[in-house]
């Protein structure tokens, strides 16, 4: 009997320890983005990790996957929907393919400056768009930032839309952007970002367009000689979560993730602002010829049909609401 009791006690002890160990084992979540570990997205990913690990007292740990190691942005968004990816920091470039209401944000020359863009995204309209994500098997956590996009290429200085004529320009997988470049006379080539550097290197495309942040983080000076500060579109970023993970969380846990995403967005925006101040000089030091004093009016005129295409498909309402807020 004594032996039996000891055995039962031992099994009970093992079971209890097992439960205790389980309660303390941290849950690992993954977070992906397409840029290098020195980028503004990595600054945001670090802030997400720090905040979540601190708020949850180590119950959650975040594994960061930079440089497109979980795939391009469209692929990672699909990963969120099926639960292979937990969190993503992505531009809105490919998001319109999943949540058409967000196409409006990628219209060229929609916002004048950072202040205006951030203000709209931080308004009730921004919250409404975040909430829309859940109709499409995604969880919108916070509006982060990529930045105002500018054109780079390997052929010539671009000062007017005519200079872009015939250039093969890589665009994001975004119909609004593709149309805008077609209207400028360029030859838009949609492509996932992880393929871009090689495509530029091998001359499959002549140019691309991205914010200073991305041009710096990707060493594009190695494959692009000319930068024109066209600022033709504001590129928001968003912190997205997978409903497969988020739907199973308690209210408190959900709050930790929301706060982590807010901290991520804030840190990213600060880094974008820093690079807007310091990045152009760095690109010049690395040999890029930078055209700064661009007259944007002819570019605005050239891309107008992109607005018509957008409104004929999605109506005026969302556009008018954004313009009213701006
Ligand atoms: O060009 C893009 O695809 C995006 O701007 C990037 C670089 C992936 C950042 O979101």
PDB file of C-alpha atoms in Angstrom, residues 66 204 223 240 252 308:
ATOM      1  CA  UNK A  66      12.814  40.621 -41.246  1.00  0.00           C
ATOM      2  CA  UNK A 204      14.930  43.562 -65.709  1.00  0.00           C
ATOM      3  CA  UNK A 223      21.931  49.635 -58.278  1.00  0.00           C
ATOM      4  CA  UNK A 240      -1.824  43.366 -38.772  1.00  0.00           C
ATOM      5  CA  UNK A 252      -6.485  41.552 -21.247  1.00  0.00           C
ATOM      6  CA  UNK A 308     -11.276  58.312 -62.211  1.00  0.00           C
TER       7      UNK A 308
END
